[in-house]
Short mmCIF file of C-alpha atoms in Angstrom, two decimals:
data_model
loop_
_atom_site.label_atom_id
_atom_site.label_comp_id
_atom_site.label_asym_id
_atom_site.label_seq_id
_atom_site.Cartn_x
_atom_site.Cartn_y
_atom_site.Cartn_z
CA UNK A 114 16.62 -1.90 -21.24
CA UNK A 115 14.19 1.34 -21.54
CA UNK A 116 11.33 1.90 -19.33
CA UNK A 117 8.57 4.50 -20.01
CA UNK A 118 6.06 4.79 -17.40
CA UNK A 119 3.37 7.91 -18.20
CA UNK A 120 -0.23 8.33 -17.27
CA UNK A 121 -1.25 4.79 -16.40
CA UNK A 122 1.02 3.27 -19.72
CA UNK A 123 3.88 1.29 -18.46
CA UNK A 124 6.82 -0.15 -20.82
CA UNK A 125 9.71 -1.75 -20.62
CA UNK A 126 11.86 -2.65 -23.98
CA UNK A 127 14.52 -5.27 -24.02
CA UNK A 128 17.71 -5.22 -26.51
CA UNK A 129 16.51 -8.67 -27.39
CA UNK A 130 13.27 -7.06 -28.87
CA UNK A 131 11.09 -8.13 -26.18
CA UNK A 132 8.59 -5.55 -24.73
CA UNK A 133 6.44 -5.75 -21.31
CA UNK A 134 3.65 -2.94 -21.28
CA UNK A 135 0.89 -2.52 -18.55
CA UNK A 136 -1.55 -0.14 -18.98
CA UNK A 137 -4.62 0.89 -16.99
CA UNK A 138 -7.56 3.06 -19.16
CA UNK A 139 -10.47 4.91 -17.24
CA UNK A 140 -13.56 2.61 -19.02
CA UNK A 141 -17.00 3.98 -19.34
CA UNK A 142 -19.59 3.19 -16.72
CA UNK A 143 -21.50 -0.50 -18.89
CA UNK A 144 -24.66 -2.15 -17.88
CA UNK A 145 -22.25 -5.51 -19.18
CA UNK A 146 -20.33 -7.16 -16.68
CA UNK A 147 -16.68 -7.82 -16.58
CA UNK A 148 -16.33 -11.21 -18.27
CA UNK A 149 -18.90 -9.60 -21.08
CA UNK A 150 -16.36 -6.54 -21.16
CA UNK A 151 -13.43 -8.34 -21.14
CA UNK A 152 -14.45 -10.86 -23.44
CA UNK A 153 -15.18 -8.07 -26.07
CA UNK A 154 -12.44 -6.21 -25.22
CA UNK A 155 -9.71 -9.36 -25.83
CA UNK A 156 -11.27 -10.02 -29.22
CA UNK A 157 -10.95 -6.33 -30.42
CA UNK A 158 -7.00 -6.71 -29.93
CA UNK A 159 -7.53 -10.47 -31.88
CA UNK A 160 -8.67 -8.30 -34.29
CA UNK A 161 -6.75 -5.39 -35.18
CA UNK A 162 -3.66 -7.40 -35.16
CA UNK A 163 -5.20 -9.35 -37.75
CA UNK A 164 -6.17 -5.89 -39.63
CA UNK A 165 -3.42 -4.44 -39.19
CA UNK A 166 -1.81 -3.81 -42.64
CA UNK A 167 1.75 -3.57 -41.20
CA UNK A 168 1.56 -7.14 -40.11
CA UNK A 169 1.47 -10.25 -41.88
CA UNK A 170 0.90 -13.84 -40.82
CA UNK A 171 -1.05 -13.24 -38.30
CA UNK A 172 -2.17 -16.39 -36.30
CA UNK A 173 -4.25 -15.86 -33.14
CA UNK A 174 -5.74 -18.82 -30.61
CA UNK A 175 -8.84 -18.45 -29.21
CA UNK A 176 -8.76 -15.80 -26.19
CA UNK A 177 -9.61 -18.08 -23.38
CA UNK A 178 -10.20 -17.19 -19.19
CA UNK A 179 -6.58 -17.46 -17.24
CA UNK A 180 -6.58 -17.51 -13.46
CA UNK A 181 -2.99 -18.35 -13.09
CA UNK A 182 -1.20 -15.55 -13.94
CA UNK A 183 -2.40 -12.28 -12.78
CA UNK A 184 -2.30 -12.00 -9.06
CA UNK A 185 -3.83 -9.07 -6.73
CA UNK A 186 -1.07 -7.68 -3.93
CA UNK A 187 -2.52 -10.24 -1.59
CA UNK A 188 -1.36 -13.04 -4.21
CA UNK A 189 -4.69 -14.01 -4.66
CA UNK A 190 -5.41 -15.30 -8.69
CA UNK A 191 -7.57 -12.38 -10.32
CA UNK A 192 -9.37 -13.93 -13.71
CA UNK A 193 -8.54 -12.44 -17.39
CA UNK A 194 -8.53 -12.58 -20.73
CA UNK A 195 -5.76 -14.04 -22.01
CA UNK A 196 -5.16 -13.94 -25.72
CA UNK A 197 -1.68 -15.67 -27.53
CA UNK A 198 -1.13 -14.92 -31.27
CA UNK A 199 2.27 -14.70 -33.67
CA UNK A 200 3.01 -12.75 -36.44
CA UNK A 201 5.30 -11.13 -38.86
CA UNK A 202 6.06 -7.27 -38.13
CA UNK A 203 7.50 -5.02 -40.65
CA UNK A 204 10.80 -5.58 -39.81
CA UNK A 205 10.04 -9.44 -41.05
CA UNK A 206 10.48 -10.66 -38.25
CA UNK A 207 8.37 -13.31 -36.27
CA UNK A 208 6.96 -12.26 -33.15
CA UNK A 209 5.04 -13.88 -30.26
CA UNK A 210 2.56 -12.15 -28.45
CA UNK A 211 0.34 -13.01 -25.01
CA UNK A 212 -2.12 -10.73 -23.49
CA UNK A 213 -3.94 -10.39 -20.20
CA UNK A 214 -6.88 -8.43 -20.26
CA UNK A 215 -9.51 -7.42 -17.62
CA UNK A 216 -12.40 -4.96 -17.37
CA UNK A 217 -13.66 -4.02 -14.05
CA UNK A 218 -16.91 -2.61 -14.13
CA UNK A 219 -18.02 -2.96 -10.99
CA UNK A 220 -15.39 -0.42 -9.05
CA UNK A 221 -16.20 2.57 -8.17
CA UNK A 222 -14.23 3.93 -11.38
CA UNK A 223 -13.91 1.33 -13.95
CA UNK A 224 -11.11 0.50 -15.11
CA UNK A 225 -9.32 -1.64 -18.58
CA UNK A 226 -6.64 -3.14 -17.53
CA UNK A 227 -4.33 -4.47 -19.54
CA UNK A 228 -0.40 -6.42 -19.42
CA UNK A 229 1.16 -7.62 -22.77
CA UNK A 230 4.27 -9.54 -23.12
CA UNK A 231 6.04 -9.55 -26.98
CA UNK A 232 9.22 -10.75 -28.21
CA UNK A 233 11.01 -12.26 -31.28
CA UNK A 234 9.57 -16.34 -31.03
CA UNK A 235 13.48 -17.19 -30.81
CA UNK A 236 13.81 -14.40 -27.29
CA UNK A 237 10.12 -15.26 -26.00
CA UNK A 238 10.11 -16.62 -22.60
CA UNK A 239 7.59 -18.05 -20.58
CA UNK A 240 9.39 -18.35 -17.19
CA UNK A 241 10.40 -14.17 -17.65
CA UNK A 242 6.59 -13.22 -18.37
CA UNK A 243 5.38 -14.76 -15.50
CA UNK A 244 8.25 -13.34 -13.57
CA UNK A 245 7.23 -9.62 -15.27
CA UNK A 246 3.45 -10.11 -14.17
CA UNK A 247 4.40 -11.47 -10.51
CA UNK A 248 6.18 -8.48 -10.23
CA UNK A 249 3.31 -6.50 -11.35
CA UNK A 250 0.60 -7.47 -9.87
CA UNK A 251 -2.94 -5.42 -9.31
CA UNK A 252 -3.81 -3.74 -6.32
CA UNK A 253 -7.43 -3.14 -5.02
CA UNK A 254 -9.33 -4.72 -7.81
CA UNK A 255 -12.78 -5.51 -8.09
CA UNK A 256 -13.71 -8.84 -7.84
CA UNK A 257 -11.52 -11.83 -8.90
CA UNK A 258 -13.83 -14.01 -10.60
CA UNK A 259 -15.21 -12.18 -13.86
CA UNK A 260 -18.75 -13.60 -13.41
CA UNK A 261 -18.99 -11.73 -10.20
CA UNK A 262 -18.52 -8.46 -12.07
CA UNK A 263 -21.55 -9.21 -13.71
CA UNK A 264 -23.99 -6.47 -13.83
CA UNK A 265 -26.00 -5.88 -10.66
CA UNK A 266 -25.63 -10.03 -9.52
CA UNK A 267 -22.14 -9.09 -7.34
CA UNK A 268 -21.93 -12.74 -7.03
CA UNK A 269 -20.16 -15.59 -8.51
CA UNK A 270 -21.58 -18.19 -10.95
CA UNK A 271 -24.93 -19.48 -10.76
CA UNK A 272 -25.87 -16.91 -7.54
CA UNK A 273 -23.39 -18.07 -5.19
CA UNK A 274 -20.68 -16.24 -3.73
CA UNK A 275 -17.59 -18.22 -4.20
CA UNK A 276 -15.37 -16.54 -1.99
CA UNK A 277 -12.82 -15.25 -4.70
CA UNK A 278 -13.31 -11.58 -4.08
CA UNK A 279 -10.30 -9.48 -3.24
CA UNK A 280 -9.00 -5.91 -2.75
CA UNK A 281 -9.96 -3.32 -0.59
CA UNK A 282 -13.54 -1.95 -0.23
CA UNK A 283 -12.69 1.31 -1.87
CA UNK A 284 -13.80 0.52 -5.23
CA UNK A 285 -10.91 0.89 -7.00
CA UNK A 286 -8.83 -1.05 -9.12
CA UNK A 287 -5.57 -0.23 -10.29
CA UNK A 288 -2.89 -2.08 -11.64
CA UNK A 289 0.26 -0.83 -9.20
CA UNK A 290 1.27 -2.23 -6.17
CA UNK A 291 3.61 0.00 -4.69
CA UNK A 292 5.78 -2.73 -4.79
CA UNK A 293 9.39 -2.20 -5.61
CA UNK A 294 10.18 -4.28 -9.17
CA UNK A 295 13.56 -3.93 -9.57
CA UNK A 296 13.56 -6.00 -13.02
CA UNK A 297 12.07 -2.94 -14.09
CA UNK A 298 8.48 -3.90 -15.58
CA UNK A 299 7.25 -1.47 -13.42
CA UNK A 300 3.42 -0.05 -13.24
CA UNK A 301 2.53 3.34 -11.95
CA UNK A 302 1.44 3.75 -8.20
CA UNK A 303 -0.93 5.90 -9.85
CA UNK A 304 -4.41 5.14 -8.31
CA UNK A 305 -7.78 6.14 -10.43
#
């Protein structure tokens, strides 16, 4: 196993060919709201794998909202993007790939966040990316519930406060916890 963990990009790379990366990206001040951000944002990466001339077969799902993965320090469920696609890489190989993805516009300085899980389809494992994100999750994010990042509303769906806000009242999110991961998926304790 190799880990690389540098400004905010975190990897770790299995010698079965599967590879955990968490990254965190300073994101330019939007009048959109998370969901609006993070909605673009997961269909970008639908579609540059699908561009990308080193890849073939490329076969994406629609990305869809997932609360059950990504969890704050707390353990609370914080709402993504999560997109699922396979291909073939250059190596002709087959490849699965699932991605969480989550703008925060609301924090004081917002922030992408992003965690994505590949391996070969025969190595890909359900039960070791969820044990890679619980041992990664985000500390002091904005709110949980994208459609309380919503520009100016600061509340959850149709006006109403839901409840589902977590983190500290600093305004930051960042993806490390601070927590020690000794599987080794490991994400700064870098705060923005």
């Amino acid at each position: 196993m190799t880990d690389y963990d540098t400004d905010g990009k975190n990897k770790m790379d299995k010698s079965n060919g599967c590879v955990f990366s968490a990254t965190q990206n300073l994101f330019d001040a939007s009048t959109k709201g998370d969901r609006t951000q993070s909605e673009y944002r997961a269909d970008s990466i639908l579609d540059s794998y699908k561009k990308n001339s080193h890849l073939s077969n490329v076969s994406t799902e629609p990305a869809r909202d997932d609360s059950a993965l990504v969890k704050d320090t707390d353990g609370n469920a914080i709402e993504t993007r999560r997109v699922d696609m396979t291909y073939t890489g250059e190596d002709q190989k087959d490849y699965r790939l699932t991605g969480f993805i989550r703008v925060f516009t609301t924090t004081t300085t917002p922030v992408l966040l992003q965690g994505m899980y590949a391996c070969p389809v025969d190595a890909y494992s359900s039960s070791e990316m969820k044990e890679l994100l619980e041992a990664t999750p985000i500390s002091h994010p904005g709110p949980a519930d994208m459609d309380e990042g919503e520009s100016g509303s600061g509340s959850g769906k149709e006006g109403k406060s839901d409840g589902k806000r977590s983190g500290s009242d600093d305004g930051k999110a960042t993806a490390p916890s601070g927590k020690s991961d000794e599987k080794g998926s490991g994400r700064s304790s870098k705060d923005t």
